[in-house]
Short mmCIF file of C-alpha atoms and ligand atoms in Angstrom, two decimals:
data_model
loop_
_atom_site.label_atom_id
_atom_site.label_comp_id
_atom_site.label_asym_id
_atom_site.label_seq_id
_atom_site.Cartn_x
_atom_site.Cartn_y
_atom_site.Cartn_z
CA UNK S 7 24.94 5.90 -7.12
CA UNK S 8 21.87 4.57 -4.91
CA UNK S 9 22.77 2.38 -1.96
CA UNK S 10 20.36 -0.56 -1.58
CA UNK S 11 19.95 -2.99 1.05
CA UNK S 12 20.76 -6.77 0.21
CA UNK S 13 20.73 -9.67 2.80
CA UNK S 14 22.35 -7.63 5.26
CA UNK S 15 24.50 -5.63 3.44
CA UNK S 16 24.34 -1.62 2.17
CA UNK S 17 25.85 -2.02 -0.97
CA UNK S 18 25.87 0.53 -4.72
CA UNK S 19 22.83 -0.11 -6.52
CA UNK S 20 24.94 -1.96 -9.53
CA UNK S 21 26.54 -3.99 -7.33
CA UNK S 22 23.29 -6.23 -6.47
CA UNK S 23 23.15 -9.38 -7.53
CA UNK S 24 20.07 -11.42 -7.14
CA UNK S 25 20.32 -15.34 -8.68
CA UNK S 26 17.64 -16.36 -11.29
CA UNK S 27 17.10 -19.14 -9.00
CA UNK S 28 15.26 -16.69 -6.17
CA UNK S 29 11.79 -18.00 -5.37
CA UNK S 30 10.58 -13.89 -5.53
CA UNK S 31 11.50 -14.43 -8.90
CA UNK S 32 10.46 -17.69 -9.84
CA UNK S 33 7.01 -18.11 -7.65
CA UNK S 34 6.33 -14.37 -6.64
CA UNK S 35 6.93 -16.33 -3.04
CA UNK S 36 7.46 -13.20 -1.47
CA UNK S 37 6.53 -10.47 0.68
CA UNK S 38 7.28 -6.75 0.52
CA UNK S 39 6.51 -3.32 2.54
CA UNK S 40 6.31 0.37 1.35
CA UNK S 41 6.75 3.35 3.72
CA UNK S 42 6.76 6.45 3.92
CA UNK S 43 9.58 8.97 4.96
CA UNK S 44 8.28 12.98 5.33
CA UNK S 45 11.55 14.76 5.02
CA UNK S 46 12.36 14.16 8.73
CA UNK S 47 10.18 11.03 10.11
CA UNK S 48 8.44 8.15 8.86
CA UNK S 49 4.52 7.99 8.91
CA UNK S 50 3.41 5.36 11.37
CA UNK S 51 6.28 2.89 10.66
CA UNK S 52 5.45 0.85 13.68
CA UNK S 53 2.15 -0.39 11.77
CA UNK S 54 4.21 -1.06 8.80
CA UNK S 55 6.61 -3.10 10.25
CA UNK S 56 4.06 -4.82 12.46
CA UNK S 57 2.26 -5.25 8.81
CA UNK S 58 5.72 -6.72 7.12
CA UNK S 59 6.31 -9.08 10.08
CA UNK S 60 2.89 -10.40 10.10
CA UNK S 61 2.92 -11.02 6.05
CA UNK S 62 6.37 -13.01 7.17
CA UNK S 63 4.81 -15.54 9.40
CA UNK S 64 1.31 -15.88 7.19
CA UNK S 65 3.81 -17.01 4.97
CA UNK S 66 5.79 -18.87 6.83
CA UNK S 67 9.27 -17.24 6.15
CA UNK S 68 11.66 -16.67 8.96
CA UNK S 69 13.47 -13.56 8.32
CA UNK S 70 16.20 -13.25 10.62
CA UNK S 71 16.42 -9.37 10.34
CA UNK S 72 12.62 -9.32 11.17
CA UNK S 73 13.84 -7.35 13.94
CA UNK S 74 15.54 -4.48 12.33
CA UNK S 75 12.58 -3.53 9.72
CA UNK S 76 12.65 -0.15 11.58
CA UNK S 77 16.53 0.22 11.40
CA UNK S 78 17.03 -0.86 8.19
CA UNK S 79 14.40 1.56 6.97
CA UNK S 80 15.83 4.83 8.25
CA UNK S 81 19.67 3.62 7.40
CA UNK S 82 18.57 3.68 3.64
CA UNK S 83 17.27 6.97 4.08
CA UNK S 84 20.50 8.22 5.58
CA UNK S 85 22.83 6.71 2.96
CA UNK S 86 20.90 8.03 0.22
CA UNK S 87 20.82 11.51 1.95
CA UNK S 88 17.76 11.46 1.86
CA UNK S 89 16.29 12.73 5.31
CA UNK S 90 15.20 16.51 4.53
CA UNK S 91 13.04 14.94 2.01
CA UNK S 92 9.88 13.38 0.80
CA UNK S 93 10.78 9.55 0.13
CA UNK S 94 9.25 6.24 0.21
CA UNK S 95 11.36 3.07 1.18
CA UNK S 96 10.44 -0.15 -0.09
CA UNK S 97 11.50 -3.72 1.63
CA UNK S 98 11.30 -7.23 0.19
CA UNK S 99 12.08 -10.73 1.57
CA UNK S 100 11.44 -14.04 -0.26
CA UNK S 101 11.68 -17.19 0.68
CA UNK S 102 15.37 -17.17 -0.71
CA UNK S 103 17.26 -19.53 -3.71
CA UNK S 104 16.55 -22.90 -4.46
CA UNK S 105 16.42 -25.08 -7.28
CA UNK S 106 12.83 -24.82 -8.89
CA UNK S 107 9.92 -26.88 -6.46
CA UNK S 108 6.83 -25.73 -5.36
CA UNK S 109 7.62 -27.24 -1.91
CA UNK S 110 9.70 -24.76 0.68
CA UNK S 111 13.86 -25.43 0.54
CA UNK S 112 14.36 -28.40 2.79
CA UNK S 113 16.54 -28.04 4.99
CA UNK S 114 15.21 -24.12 4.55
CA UNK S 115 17.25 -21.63 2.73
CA UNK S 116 18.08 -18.18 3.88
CA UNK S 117 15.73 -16.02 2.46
CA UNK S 118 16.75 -12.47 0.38
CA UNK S 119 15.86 -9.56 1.63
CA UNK S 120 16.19 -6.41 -0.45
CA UNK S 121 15.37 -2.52 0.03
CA UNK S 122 15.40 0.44 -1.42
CA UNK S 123 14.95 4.18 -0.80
CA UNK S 124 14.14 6.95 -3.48
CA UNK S 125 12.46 10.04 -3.34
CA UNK S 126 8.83 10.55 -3.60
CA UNK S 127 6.35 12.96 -3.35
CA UNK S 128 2.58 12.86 -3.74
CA UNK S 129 0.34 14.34 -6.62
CA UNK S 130 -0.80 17.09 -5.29
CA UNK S 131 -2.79 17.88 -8.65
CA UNK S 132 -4.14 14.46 -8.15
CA UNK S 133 -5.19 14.95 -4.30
CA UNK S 134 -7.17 18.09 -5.49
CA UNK S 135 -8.82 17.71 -8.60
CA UNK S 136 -9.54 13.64 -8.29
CA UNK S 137 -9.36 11.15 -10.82
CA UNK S 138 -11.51 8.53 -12.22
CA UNK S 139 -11.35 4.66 -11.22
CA UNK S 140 -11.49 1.59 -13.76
CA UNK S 141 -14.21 -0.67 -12.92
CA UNK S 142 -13.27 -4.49 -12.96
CA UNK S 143 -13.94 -7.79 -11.62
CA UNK S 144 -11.49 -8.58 -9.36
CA UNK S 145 -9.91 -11.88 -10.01
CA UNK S 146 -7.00 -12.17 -7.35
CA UNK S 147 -6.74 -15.03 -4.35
CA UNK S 148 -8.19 -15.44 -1.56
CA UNK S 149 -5.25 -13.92 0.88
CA UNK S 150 -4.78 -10.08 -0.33
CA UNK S 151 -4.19 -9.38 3.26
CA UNK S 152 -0.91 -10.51 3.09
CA UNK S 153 1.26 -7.85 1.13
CA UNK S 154 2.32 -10.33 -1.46
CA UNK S 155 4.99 -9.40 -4.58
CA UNK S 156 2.19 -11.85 -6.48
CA UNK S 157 0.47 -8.78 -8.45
CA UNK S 158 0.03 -10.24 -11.22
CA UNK S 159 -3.65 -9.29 -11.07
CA UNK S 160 -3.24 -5.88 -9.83
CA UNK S 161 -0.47 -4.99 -12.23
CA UNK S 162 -2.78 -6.11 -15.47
CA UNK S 163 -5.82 -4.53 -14.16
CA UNK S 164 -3.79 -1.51 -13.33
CA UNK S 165 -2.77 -1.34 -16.89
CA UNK S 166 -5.97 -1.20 -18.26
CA UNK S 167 -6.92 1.55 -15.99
CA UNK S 168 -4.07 3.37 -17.21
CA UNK S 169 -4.70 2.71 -21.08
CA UNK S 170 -8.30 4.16 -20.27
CA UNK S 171 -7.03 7.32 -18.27
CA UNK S 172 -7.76 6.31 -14.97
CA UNK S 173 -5.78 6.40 -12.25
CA UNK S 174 -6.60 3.00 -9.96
CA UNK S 175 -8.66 0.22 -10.34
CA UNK S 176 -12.03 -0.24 -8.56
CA UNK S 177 -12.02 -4.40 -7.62
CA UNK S 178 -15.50 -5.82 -7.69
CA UNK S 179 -15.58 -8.95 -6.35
CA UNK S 180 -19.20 -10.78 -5.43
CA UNK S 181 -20.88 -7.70 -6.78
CA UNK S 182 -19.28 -6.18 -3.64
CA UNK S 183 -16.23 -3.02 -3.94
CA UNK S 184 -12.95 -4.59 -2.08
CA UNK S 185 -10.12 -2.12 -3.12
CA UNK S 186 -7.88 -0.69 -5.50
CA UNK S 187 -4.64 -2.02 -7.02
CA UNK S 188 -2.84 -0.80 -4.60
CA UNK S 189 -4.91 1.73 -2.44
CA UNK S 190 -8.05 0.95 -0.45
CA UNK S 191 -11.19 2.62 -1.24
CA UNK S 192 -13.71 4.91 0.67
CA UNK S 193 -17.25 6.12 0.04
CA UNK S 194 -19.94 8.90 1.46
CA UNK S 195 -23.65 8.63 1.75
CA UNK S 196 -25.17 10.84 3.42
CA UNK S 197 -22.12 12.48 5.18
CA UNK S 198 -20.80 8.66 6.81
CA UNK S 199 -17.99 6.72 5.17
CA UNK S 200 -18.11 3.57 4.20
CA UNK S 201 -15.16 1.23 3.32
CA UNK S 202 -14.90 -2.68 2.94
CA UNK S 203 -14.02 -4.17 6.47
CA UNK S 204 -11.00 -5.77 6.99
CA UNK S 205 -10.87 -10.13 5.79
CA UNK S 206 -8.74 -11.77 3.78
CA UNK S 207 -10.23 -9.77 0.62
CA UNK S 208 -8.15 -6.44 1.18
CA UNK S 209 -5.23 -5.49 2.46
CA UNK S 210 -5.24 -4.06 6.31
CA UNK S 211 -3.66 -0.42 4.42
CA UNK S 212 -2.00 1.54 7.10
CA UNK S 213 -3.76 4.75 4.96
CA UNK S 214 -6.69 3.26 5.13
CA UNK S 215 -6.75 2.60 9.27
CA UNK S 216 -5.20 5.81 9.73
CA UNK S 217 -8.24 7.23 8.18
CA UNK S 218 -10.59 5.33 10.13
CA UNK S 219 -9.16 6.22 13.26
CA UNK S 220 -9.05 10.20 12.66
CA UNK S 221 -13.18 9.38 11.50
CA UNK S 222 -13.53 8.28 14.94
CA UNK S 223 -11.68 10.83 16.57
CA UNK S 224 -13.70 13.36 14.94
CA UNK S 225 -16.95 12.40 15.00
CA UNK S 226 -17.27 11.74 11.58
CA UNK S 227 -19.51 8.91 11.43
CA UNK S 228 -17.81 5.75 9.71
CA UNK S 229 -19.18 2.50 9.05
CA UNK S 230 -16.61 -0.49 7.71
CA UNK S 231 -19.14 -2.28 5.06
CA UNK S 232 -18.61 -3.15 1.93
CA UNK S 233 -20.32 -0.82 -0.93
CA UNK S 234 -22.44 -3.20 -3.63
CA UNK S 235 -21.09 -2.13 -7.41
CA UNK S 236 -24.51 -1.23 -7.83
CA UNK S 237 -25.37 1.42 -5.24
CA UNK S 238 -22.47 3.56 -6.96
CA UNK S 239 -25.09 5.85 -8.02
CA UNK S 240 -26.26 6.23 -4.68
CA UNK S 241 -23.17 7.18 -2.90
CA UNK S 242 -22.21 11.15 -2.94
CA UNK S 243 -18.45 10.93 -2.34
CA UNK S 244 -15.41 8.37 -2.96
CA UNK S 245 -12.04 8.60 -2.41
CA UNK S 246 -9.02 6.30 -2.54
CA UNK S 247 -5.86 6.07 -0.07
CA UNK S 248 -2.19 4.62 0.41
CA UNK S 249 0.90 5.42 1.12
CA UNK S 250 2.50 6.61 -1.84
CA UNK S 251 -0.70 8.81 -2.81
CA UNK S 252 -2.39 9.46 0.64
CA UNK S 253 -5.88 10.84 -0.15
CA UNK S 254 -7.00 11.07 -3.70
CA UNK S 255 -10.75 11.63 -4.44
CA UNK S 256 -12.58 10.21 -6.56
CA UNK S 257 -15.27 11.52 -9.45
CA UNK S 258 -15.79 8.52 -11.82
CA UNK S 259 -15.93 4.69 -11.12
CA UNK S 260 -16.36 3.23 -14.40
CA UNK S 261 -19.49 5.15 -16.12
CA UNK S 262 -20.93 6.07 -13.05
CA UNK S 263 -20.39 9.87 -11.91
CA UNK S 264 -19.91 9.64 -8.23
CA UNK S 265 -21.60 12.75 -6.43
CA UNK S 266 -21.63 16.05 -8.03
CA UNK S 267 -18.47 14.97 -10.17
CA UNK S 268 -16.29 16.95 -7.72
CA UNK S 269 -13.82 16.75 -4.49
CA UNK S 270 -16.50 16.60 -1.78
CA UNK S 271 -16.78 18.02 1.46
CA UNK S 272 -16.11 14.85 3.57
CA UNK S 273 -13.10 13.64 1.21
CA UNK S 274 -11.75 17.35 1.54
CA UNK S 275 -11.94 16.92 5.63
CA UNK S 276 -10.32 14.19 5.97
CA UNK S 277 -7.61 15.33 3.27
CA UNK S 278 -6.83 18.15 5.81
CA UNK S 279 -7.19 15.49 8.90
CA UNK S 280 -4.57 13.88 7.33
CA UNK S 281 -2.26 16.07 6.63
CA UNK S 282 -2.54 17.33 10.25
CA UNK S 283 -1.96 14.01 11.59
CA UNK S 284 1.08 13.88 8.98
CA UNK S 285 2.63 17.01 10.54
CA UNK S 286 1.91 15.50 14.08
CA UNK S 287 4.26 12.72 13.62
CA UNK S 288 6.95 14.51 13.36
CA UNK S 289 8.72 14.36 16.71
CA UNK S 290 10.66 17.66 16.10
CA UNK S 291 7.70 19.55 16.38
N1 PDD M 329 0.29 -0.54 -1.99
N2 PDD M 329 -4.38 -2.33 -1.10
C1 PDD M 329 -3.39 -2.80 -1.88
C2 PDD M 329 -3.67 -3.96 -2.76
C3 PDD M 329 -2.12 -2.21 -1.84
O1 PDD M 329 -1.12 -2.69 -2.59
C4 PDD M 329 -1.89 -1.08 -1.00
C5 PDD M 329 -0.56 -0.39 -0.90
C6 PDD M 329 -2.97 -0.61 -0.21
C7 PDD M 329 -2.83 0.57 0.71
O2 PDD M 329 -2.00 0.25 1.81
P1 PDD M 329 -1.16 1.39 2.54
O3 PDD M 329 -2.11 2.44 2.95
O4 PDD M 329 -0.57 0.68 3.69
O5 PDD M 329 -0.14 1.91 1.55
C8 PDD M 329 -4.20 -1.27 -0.29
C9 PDD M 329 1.60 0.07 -2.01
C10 PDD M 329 1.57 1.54 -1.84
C11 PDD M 329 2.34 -0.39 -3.26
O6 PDD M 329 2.16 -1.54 -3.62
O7 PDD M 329 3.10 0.39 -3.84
#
């Protein structure tokens, strides 16, 4: 039987009990993390618990455990004996239970806090053959920097990229690319990447400034502007990142054949950057 994390407490899977009167559950008011646990070590779990605790106060929900994000994270690895594997751990707090009203709990409510740990690894078929991406308007708020459990949006357009064989969305929003459903999204023309800068219209993915950082690093030129739907033709290479699926590139955005149709050079490069600085996080080494 799992062990899961609930408002302080490790406790067996079936034992969690959330009430139907949790704000997650009614509102989406809520705000989650995933990371990512490489048999050993977590990749860059300092950004993702920076990330966590700065979705908590955008929202305005004092987590008293704010503090042990890090903790917390590697005890659910241990007590699902999981740490000589590949894992990812995922960690959500909402604004806690409360009879239905859009305004906070007043006097404020502690809120829940749930995690869980399971075992993960990434597609490697995926990472080198590449996929195709579902072109769509993308209809969500105005705050997608904050890591939200409101994915309503992402989940339905996700769907449809799945019922059409792709596998992630490509958000258009102002005739401008923002992201994926849950991965941000790169591009090459003429050998420098291009990604949508960080606002309020993506998320800040800890992939995605990874990647931006080992561009720099290497020379690779990198600029962070946002790719119009309609230059698609014009751009050689695209790939998509995130935690759970690190580098996956991509061949097809909607009708449009991206490049050659094939992994290119630049999304291969940084697929091997990546792994390298994977393996250089790993403090045993
Ligand atoms: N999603 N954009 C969105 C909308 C996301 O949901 C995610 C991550 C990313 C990439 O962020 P990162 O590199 O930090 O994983 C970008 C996670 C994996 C999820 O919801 O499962």
């Amino acid at each position: 039987m799992d062990t899961v994390y609930l408002n302080g407490q490790f406790i067996p899977r079936n034992e969690a009990v959330i009430s139907p009167d949790d704000r997650g559950f009614l509102f989406g008011d809520s705000v989650y993390e995933v990371t990512r646990w490489y048999g050993g070590y977590f990749f860059d779990l300092p950004a993702h618990a920076k990330r966590l605790r700065r979705s908590l106060t955008e929202t305005k929900i004092s987590w008293q455990d704010a503090e042990r994000i890090e903790e917390i994270s590697e005890e659910l690895i241990q007590r699902n004996g999981l740490g000589g594997d590949c894992a990812i751990v995922y960690l959500q707090i909402t604004r806690g239970v409360a009879p239905r009203n859009h305004a906070f709990p007043d006097p404020p409510v502690s809120p829940t806090s749930y995690g869980f740990a399971k075992r993960h690894s990434i597609n490697t078929l995926l990472c080198e053959q590449g996929t195709s991406l579902w072109l769509t308007t993308d209809p969500r708020w105005n705050r997608c920097d904050i890591k939200s459990t409101a994915l309503l949006a992402n989940v339905m357009a996700y769907q449809e990229a799945h019922d059409n064989g792709c596998a992630e969305v490509c958000f258009v929003r102002d005739g401008l690319v923002t992201e994926g459903a849950h991965s941000n999204i790169f591009f090459v023309k003429n050998d420098t990447l291009y990604t949508h800068p960080e606002s309020e219209k993506i998320l800040s993915g800890i992939t995605r400034n990874n990647v931006v950082a080992l561009a720099a690093e290497n020379n690779i030129p990198l600029i962070e502007e946002a790719v119009a739907a309609d230059m698609l033709a014009y751009t050689h290479e695209s790939f998509f990142c995130n935690t759970t699926g690190e580098i996956v590139p991509v061949l097809k955005i909607g009708d449009q054949v991206i490049g050659e149709g094939r992994p290119g050079p630049v999304t291969q490069k940084m697929q091997v950057l990546f792994r390298n600085l994977i393996q250089s996080m790993d403090p045993r080494r």
